Each structure stands twice: as structure tokens, then as C-alpha cells.
Short mmCIF file of C-alpha atoms and ligand atoms in Angstrom, two decimals:
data_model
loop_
_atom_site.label_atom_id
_atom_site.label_comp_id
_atom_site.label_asym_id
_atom_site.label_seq_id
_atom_site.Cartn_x
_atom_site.Cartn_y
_atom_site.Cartn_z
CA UNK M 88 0.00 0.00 0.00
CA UNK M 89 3.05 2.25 1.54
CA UNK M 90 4.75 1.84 -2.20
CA UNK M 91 1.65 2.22 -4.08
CA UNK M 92 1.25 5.64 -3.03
CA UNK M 93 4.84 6.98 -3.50
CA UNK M 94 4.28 5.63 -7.21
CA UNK M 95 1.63 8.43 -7.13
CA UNK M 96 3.65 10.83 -10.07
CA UNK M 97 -0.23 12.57 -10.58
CA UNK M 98 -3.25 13.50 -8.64
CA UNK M 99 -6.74 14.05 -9.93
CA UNK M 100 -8.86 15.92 -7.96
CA UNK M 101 -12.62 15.35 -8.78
CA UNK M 102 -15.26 17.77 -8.21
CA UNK M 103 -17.31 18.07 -5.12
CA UNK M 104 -20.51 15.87 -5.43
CA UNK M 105 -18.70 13.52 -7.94
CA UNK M 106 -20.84 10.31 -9.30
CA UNK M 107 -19.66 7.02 -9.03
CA UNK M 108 -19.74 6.74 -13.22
CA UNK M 109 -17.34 10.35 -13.77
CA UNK M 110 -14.73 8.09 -11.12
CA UNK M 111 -14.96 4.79 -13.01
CA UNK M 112 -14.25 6.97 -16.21
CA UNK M 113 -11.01 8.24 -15.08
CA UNK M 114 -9.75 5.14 -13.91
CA UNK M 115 -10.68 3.42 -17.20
CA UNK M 116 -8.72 6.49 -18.89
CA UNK M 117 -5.88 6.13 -16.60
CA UNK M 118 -6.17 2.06 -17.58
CA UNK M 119 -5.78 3.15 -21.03
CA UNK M 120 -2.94 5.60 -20.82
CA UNK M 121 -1.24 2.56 -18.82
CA UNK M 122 -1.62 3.58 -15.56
CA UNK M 123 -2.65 2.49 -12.24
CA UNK M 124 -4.84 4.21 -9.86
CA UNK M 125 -6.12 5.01 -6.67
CA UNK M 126 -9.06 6.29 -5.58
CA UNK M 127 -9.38 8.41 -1.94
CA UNK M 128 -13.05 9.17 -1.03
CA UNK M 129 -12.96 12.21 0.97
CA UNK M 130 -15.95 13.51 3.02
CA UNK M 131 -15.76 16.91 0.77
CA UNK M 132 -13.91 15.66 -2.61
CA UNK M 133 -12.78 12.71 -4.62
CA UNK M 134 -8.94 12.70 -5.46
CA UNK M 135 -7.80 9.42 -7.42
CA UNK M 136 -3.72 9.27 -7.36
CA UNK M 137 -2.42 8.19 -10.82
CA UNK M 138 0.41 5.15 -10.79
CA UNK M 139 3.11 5.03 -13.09
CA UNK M 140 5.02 6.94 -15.51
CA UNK M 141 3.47 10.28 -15.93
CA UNK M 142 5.10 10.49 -19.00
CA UNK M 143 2.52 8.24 -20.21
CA UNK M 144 -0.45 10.52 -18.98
CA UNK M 145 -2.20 12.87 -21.31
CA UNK M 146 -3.13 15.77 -18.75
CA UNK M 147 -5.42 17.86 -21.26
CA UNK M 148 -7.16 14.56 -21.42
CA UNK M 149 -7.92 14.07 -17.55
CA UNK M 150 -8.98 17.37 -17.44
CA UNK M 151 -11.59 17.18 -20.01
CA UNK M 152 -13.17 14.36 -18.17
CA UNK M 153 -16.24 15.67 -16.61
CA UNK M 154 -16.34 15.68 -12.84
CA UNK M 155 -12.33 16.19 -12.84
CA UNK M 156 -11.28 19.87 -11.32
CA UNK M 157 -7.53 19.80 -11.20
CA UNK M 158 -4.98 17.59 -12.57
CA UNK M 159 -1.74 17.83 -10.23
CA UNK M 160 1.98 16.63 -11.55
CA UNK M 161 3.66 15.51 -8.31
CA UNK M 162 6.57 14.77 -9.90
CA UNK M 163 8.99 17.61 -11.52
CA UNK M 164 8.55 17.73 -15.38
CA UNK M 165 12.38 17.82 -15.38
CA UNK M 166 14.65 15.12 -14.25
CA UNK M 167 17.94 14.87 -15.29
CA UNK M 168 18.61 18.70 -14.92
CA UNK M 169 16.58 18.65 -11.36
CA UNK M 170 18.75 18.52 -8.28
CA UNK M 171 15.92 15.90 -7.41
CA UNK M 172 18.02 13.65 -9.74
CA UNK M 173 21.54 14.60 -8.69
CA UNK M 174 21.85 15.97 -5.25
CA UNK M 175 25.37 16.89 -5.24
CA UNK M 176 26.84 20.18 -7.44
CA UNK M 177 27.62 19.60 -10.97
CA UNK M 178 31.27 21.25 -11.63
CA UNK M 179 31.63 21.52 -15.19
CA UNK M 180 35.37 21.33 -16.68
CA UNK M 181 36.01 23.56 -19.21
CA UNK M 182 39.80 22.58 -20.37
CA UNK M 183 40.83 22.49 -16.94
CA UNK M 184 38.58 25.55 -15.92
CA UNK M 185 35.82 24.43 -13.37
CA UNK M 186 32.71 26.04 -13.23
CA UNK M 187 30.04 24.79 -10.41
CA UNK M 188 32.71 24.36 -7.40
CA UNK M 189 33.99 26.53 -5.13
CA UNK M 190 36.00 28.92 -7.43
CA UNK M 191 33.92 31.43 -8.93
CA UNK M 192 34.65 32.13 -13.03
CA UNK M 193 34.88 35.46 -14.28
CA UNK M 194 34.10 35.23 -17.85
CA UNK M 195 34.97 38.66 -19.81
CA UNK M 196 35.61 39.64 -23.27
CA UNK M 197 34.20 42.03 -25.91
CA UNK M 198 30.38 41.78 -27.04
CA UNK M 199 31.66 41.14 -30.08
CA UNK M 200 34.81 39.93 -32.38
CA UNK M 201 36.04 43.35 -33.71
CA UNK M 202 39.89 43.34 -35.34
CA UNK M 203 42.56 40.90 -35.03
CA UNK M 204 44.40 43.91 -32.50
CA UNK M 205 40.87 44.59 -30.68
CA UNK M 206 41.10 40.97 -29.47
CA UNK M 207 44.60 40.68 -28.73
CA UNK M 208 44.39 43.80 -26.27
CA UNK M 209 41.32 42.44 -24.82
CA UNK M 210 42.94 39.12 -24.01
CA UNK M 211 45.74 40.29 -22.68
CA UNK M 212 43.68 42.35 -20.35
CA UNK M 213 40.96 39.91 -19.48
CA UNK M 214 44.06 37.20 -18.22
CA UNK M 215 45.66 40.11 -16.74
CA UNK M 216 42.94 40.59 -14.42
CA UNK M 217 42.78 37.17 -13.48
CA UNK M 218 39.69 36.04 -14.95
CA UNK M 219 40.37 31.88 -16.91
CA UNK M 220 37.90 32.23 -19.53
CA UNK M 221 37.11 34.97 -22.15
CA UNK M 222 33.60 35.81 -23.89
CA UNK M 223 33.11 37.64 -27.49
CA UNK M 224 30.85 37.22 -30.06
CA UNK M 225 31.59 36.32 -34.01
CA UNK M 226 27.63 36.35 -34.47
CA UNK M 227 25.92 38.79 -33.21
CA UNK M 228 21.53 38.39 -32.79
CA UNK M 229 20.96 42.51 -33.32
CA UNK M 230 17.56 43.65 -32.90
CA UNK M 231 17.59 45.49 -35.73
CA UNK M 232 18.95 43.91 -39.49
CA UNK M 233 20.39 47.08 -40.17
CA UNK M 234 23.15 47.25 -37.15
CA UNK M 235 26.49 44.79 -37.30
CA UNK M 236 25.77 41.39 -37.31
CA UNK M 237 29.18 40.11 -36.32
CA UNK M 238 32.21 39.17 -38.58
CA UNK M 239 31.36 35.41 -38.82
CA UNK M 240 34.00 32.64 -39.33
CA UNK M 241 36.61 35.12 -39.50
CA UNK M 242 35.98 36.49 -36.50
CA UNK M 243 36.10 32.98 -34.46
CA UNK M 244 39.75 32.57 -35.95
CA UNK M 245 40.87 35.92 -34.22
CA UNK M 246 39.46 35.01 -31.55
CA UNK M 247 40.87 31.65 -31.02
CA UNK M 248 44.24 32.75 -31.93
CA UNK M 249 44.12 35.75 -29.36
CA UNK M 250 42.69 33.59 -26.34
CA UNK M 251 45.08 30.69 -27.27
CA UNK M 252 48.25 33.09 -26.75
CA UNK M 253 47.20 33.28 -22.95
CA UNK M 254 45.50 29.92 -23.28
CA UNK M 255 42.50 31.25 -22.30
CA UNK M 256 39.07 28.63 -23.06
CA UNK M 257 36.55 30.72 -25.57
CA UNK M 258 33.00 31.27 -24.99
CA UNK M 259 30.73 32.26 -27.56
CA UNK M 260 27.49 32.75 -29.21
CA UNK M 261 25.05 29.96 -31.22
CA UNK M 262 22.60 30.90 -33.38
CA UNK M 263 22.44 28.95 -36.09
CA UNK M 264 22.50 24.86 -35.98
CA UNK M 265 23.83 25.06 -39.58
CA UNK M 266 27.10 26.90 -37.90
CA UNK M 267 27.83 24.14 -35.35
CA UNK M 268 30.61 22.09 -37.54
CA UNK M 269 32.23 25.38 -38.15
CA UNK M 270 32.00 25.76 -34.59
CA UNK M 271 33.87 22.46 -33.63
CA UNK M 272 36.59 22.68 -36.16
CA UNK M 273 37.08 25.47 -34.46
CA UNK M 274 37.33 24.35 -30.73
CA UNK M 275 34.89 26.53 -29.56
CA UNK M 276 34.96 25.51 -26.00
CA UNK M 277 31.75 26.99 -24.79
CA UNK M 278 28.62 27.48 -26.92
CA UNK M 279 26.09 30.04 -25.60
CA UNK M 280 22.77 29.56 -26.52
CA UNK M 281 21.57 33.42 -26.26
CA UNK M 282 18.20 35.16 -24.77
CA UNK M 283 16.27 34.75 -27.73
CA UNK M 284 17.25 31.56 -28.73
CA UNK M 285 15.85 29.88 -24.97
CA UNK M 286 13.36 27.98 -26.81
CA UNK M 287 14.41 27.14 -30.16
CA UNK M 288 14.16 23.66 -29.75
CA UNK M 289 15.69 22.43 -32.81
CA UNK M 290 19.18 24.06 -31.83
CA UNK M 291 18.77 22.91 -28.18
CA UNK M 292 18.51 19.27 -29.42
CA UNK M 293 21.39 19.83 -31.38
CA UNK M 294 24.16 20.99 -28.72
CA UNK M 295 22.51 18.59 -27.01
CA UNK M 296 24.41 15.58 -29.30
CA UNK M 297 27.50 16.93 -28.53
CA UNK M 298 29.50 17.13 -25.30
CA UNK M 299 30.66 20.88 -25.49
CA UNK M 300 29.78 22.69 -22.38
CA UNK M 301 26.61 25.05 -23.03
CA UNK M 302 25.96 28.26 -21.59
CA UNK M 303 21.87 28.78 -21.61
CA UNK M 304 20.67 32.08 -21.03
CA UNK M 305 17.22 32.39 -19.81
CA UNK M 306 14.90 34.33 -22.46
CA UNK M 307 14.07 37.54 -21.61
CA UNK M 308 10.37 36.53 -20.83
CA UNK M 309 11.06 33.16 -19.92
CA UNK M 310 9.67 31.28 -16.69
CA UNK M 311 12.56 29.19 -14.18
CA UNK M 312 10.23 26.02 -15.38
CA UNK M 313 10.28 26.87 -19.05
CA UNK M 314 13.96 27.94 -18.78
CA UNK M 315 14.68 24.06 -16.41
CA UNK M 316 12.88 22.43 -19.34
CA UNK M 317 14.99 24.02 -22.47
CA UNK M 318 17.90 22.74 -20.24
CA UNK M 319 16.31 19.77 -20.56
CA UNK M 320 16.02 19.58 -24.14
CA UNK M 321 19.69 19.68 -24.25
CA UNK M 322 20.22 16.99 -21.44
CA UNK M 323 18.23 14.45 -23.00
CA UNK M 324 20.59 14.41 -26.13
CA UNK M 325 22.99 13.26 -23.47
CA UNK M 326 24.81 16.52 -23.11
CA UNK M 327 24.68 17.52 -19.45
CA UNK M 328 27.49 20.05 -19.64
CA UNK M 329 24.73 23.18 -19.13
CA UNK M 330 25.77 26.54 -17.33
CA UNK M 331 22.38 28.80 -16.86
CA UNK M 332 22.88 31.77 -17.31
CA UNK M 333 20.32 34.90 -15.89
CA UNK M 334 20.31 37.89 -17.88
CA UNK M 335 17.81 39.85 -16.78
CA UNK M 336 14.12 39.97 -17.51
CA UNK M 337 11.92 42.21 -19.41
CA UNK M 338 9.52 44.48 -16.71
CA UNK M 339 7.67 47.43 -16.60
CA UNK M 340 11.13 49.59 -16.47
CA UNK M 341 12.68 51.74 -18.68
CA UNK M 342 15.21 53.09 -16.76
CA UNK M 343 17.82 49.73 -17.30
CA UNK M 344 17.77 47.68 -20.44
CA UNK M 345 16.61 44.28 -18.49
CA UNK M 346 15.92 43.72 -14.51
CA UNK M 347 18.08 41.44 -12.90
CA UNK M 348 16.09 38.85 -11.53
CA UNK M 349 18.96 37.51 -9.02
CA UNK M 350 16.03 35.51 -6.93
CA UNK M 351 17.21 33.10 -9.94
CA UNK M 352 19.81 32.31 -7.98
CA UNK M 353 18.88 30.40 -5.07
CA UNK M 354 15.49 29.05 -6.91
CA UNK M 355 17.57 27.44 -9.44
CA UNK M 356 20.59 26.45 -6.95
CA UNK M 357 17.76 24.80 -5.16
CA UNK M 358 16.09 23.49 -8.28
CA UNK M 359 19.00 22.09 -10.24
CA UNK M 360 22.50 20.95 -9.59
CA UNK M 361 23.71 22.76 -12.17
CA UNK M 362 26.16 25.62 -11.96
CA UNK M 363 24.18 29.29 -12.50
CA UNK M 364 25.55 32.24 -13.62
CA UNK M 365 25.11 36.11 -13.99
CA UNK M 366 25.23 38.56 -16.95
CA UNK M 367 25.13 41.81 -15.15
CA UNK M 368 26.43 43.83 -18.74
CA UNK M 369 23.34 42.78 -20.84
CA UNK M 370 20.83 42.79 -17.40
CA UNK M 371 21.45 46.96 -16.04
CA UNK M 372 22.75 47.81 -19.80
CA UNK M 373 25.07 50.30 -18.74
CA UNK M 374 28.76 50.29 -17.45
CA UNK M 375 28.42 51.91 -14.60
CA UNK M 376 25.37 49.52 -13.09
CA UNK M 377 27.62 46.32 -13.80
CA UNK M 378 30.02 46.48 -10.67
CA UNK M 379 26.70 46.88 -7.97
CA UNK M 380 24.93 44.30 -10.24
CA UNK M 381 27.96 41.95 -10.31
CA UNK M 382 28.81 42.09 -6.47
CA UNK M 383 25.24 41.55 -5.78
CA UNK M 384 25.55 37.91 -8.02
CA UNK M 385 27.92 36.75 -6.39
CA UNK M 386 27.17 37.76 -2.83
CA UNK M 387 23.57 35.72 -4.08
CA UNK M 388 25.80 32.60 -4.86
CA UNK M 389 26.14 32.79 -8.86
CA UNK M 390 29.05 30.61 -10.23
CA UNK M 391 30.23 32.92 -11.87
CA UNK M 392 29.73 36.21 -14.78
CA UNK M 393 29.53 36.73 -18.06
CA UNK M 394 31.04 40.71 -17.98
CA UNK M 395 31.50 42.58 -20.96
CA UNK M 396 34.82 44.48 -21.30
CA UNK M 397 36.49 46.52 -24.35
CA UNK M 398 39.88 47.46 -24.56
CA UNK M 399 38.49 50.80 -25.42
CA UNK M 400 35.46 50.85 -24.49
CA UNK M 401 33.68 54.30 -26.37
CA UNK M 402 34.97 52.59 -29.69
CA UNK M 403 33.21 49.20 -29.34
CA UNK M 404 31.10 48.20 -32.29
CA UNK M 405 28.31 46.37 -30.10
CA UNK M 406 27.11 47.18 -27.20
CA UNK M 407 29.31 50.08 -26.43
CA UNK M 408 27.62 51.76 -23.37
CA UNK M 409 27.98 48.63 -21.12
CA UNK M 410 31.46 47.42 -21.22
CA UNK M 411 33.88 47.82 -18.66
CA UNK M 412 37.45 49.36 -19.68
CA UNK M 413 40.31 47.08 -18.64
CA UNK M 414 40.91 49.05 -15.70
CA UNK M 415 37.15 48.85 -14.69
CA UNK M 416 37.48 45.01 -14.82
CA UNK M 417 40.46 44.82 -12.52
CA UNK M 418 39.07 46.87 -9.89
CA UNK M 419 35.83 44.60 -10.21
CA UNK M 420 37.97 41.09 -9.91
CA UNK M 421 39.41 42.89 -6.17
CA UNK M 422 35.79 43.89 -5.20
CA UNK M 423 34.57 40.30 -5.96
CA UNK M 424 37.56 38.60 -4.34
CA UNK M 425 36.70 40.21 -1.35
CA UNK M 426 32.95 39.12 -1.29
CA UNK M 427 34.01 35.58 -2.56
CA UNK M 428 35.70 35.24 0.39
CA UNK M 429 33.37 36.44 2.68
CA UNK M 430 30.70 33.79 1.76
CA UNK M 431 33.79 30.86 1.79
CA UNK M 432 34.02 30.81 -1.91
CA UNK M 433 37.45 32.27 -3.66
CA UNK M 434 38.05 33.68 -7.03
MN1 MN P 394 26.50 42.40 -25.88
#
């Protein structure tokens, strides 16, 4: 009896004055979905417990049973992304790099892949101020068709050849699945999967063949459970190298290009054992918000940042307004050092 009920994975709760025929009609669709049941009769309501693998159950059909109220998952839609699954912390290795333990990664580079001499300078300064991994972006999803859209394959070679001088792993943006091979031959060591591509399910499935660690930002819109389940899209294709990354979420206000929504942090530390990180560049939108908004990540417990920084920063191409200078970065790392240390955590 004791195991039948933690088999329970669904509950349907029946309406108050319930017949005996609208109960015998969900068990026989339960029976027909392959499932089990059990039936409670409560002095108020009806609930009958569904047995089995709710992945089996057709919830829109339950509910359109007359006499049902409320169909109830018991179970999380995700498993192998859900901390449910895996209690311990995932630490992801990215060539040597982990991301998840108790170091905290820094990830900084340019928004995007300029010149050959625009990445050179911004390596040098992004392992000068002691961050392991660099960001920048060969293509670039522009809201508008008419601003830069990146400099493509070109610009992945420049980049690779300016992180590899201070061996440096690369981290960069996805869009397109038809890009991927171009991608490997390439050694991209991180692919992010950006805001707007949360939910393209196609491309999720894809990085989701390969092993290559994947950064997943949350869409600017998107729920924690919609953002857990495009993680699980890529999980299922056996890649479980995922980084989350928060980015901030569209509101009401006008005053910062996104809100950080660093609540993220603890739900989804709590939620998966996954390693979660912060973009505080592309959340506040401006330079001079990203130092508050990056102390306050990892003070929350992030993993790490994504932090945008130009050599120069008034001459970036993308995203201009937002990037720390080099100088702005190292002053950052020693604030951050400080707090990592504070909360037992080092940098
Ligand atoms: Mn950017």
C-alpha cells in the first residue's frame, strides 16, 4: 500500500458531489494511458492518485473528463537537470577551468569579435585581471537587421588565436545549428545559446548531441520552469554540460535595459545541480550599473559572470555603453575577491 502511493507521479482531484460513473471513467482512462490508480473518497472531494510513468499521462485529457477539477503533476517535469536527480553540485570542466565548485569564473571579453588587434588587447587584459575564460561574439543576434551582425567565421579565428596566446578557453554565441561544424573545427569551447534563442528547440537538441559545455541564457520573458525544461532539451541528447545563465528579464522599467532577476539564484541552486551564472552587462545595460549588479551575483551565490569588457570601451562596435574598460574590470575582480571570500568561496 506504503509503495503504491509513493508511485503516485499525478493526482486528480474530482469535483465536489462527484458520481460514481465520472470516477470509473477516469480510472478506465488512466487504464488506457497505462496507468494504475487510486481512488481516496474524501468527506468533501474525490482525489484518485495516478500510478506510473506520468510520462505516459495525457493531462489535457484528464482534465476534459467531466467531474475532474484539477490535474496535479507531483513529480517535476524535469529530471535529469533537477537537483531531485543529482543531489550533489555539478562542476563543469572547461579545459581544466571548473565552473560549479567553489572557485567562482569570471568570464569577460568584448560583445563582439572586432579586429585581429581589438582581441589581442582584450585578451591580454581579461588574463591580466585574473579572470580563466574569455567571452566575445563572431555572431551577433541585433535587434535590428540594419546594425552589425558580427564578422562570422573570420571572427572565431581571431578570436581563437588571441585567447590561445594566454591559453585562455573561448566562450561564444550559437545561433544557427547550420554553424555548429564550423563551430567544432574550431574548438569553440563553450557554446552560448543566447536570450532569444531559450526555446528554439531544434538548436537545443542539437548541442545537445554533442558534449561541449553550453551556456543557456534564460529568455528575456522566460519562466525558471520553461527555462529548467529548455535545459532539458539539451540533457536528454545526453549533453549535461549546461551553465544557466540569468540575464535579466523584461519588466515594466525603462530606466535599465533588463531587470536582474537575481532571486534566480537560489530558486535554481535549489532546483537544479547545475552551476548558475550572472550577466550583469546585458541585465542593467550600462557600465556603470555592472560592478553593484555583479557584487550583488555573487554575494547571491552565482558561479560565476559573463562581464562585458572593451579594450576601449567608447569605440566598441556592439554594445558600447555597457562594457567595462580594462581598468574597470580589474578593480571589479578585487571587489569580488573580497565578497568571494566572505561567503567561503574564492576567485
Ligand atoms: Mn553584448
Amino acid at each position: 500500500m506504503f509503495i503504491e502511493v509513493k508511485l503516485e507521479t499525478m493526482i486528480i482531484i474530482m469535483k465536489s458531489h462527484v458520481t460514481d460513473d465520472e470516477i470509473r471513467a477516469v480510472e478506465k482512462k488512466l487504464e488506457s494511458m497505462g496507468m494504475g490508480s487510486n481512488v481516496s473518497r474524501g468527506i468533501e472531494r474525490t482525489v484518485i492518485g495516478a500510478i506510473g510513468d506520468e510520462r505516459k499521462v495525457d493531462k489535457e485529457a484528464l482534465e476534459a473528463l467531466t467531474g475532474v477539477e484539477d490535474v496535479i503533476r507531483v513529480m517535476k517535469p524535469y529530471k535529469i537537470v533537477s537537483r531531485e536527480s543529482h543531489p550533489e553540485d555539478s562542476v563543469i570542466d572547461i579545459r581544466g577551468v571548473k565552473l560549479g565548485g567553489k572557485q567562482i569564473q569570471i568570464i569577460s571579453g568584448p560583445c563582439s569579435v572586432e579586429t585581429q588587434s581589438q582581441m589581442d588587447s582584450a585578451a591580454q587584459s581579461v588574463a591580466a585581471a585574473g579572470c580563466r575564460l574569455m567571452r566575445g561574439g563572431a555572431f551577433k543576434p541585433r535587434t535590428s537587421p540594419y546594425t552589425f551582425q558580427g564578422v562570422g567565421v573570420e571572427g572565431l579565428e581571431m578570436f581563437r588565436r588571441a585567447a590561445d596566446k594566454h591559453n585562455l578557453p573561448i566562450v561564444t554565441e550559437l545561433m544557427d545549428v547550420r554553424m555548429l561544424d564550423t563551430f567544432l573545427e574550431h574548438k569553440v569551447d563553450v557554446i552560448q545559446i543566447g536570450t532569444r534563442n531559450m526555446q528554439n528547440f531544434d538548436l537545443l537538441k542539437e548541442v545537445g548531441r554533442i558534449q561541449t559545455p553550453v551556456i543557456l541564457k534564460r529568455g528575456m520573458s522566460a519562466t525558471i520552469s520553461e527555462w529548467l525544461m529548455a535545459a532539458e532539451y539539451i540533457a536528454a541528447g545526453g549533453n549535461h554540460n549546461i551553465i544557466f545563465c540569468e540575464r535579466g528579464v523584461r519588466s515594466f522599467e525603462t530606466y535599465y535595459r533588463n531587470m536582474l532577476d537575481v532571486t534566480a539564484v537560489p530558486v535554481l541552486k535549489r532546483e537544479t545541480h547545475l552551476p548558475v551564472i550572472i550577466d550583469p552587462s546585458h541585465a542593467g545595460g550600462k557600465s556603470w550599473m555592472v560592478p553593484a549588479l555583479a557584487r550583488a551575483a555573487v554575494a547571491a551565490g552565482a558561479d560565476g559572470l559573463l562581464v562585458e569588457m572593451h579594450p576601449a570601451p567608447a569605440d566598441a562596435w556592439c554594445d558600447a555603453d555597457q562594457a567595462l574598460s580594462p581598468n574597470q574590470l580589474n578593480e571589479l575582480m578585487g571587489e569580488l575577491r573580497g565578497i568571494a571570500r566572505v561567503i567561503g568561496r574564492e576567485l
